[in-house]
């Protein structure tokens, strides 16, 4: 009886060994990884190839700015060994999702090491400052004590209000405390924000690819050689495309280098190729459009003589169509800003997307 039990134990141990051996050493399962949006997912697939199984959270034509994670997304994140994210606050929903899914894998931030463009750098904050100004005008005459003076003095834009000294409005002042808290929160949110759309520069794309490669090689050293080989091939293609895009954009006439899109997604493209992009909507498709900004943009289009506006695959383009019809500008085509097209579309890979955008701009602006 005793010896038989030992025999049974060793047999089942052997059986277990036989079952685990093939999967761990010979036929390795692809590593489950998550990429937050389609452009990044394509890059990750190019580097990881057969060694990984990619789940992309925000798919083709999806808008990552306003994405709401699904239960399936949470499951994919929970099971992933690696998660690839853009960073620079592009995925505002990420932290909560990772927490909810108890993600315990490695996080790879694709924009690490990229010198990000600040929100102000391509100047689309005027509405924000105007709002603040109105807010302050409403409060005129209500500021009663030193605390308020200090608060205003700190804020360079609103220094003029520090001169108001009314000592006999204590009650009213208390009422306005809340308003100023809002103001501070607003200011804290907007200042120091960076443009997250760094993939719109092919030069920065190489940094994305490097971060992806290092992340995969670290998680799966056995296949590191493959990852670096895939990287080399891909970077060669990216650099070749950059030469083509540079040539196309350099050929755009001087007086046609200002274009209009729906939201401010092309700051890095503009920076790389010497174009100017204007947009009624800010860095996120979530930003509210101020009527004053639209009026200003329409005036600018008329004054500068902008000949074409471009709709975006992910955005609500009704406003842009209205701007076009009011100014007589033509719709130059569709640009892909934050997501790839589906596999039948003209931008089903990152490289196709960049080429499509450059060709669309080039065609519309060379006429
Ligand atoms: Zn965007």
Short mmCIF file of C-alpha atoms and ligand atoms in Angstrom, two decimals, residues 65 90 197 199 263 265 283-285 314 337-338, ligand 1:
data_model
loop_
_atom_site.label_atom_id
_atom_site.label_comp_id
_atom_site.label_asym_id
_atom_site.label_seq_id
_atom_site.Cartn_x
_atom_site.Cartn_y
_atom_site.Cartn_z
CA UNK A 65 -9.09 61.08 -25.92
CA UNK A 90 -2.80 61.10 -23.87
CA UNK A 197 0.66 63.60 -30.41
CA UNK A 199 3.92 60.09 -33.24
CA UNK A 263 -8.23 69.43 -33.30
CA UNK A 265 -3.05 67.03 -33.32
CA UNK A 283 -5.11 69.34 -27.96
CA UNK A 284 -7.92 66.98 -27.05
CA UNK A 285 -11.10 66.22 -28.94
CA UNK A 314 -11.63 60.56 -35.66
CA UNK A 337 -4.43 62.11 -36.54
CA UNK A 338 -4.88 59.81 -33.56
ZN1 LIG B 1 -5.65 64.02 -30.43
#
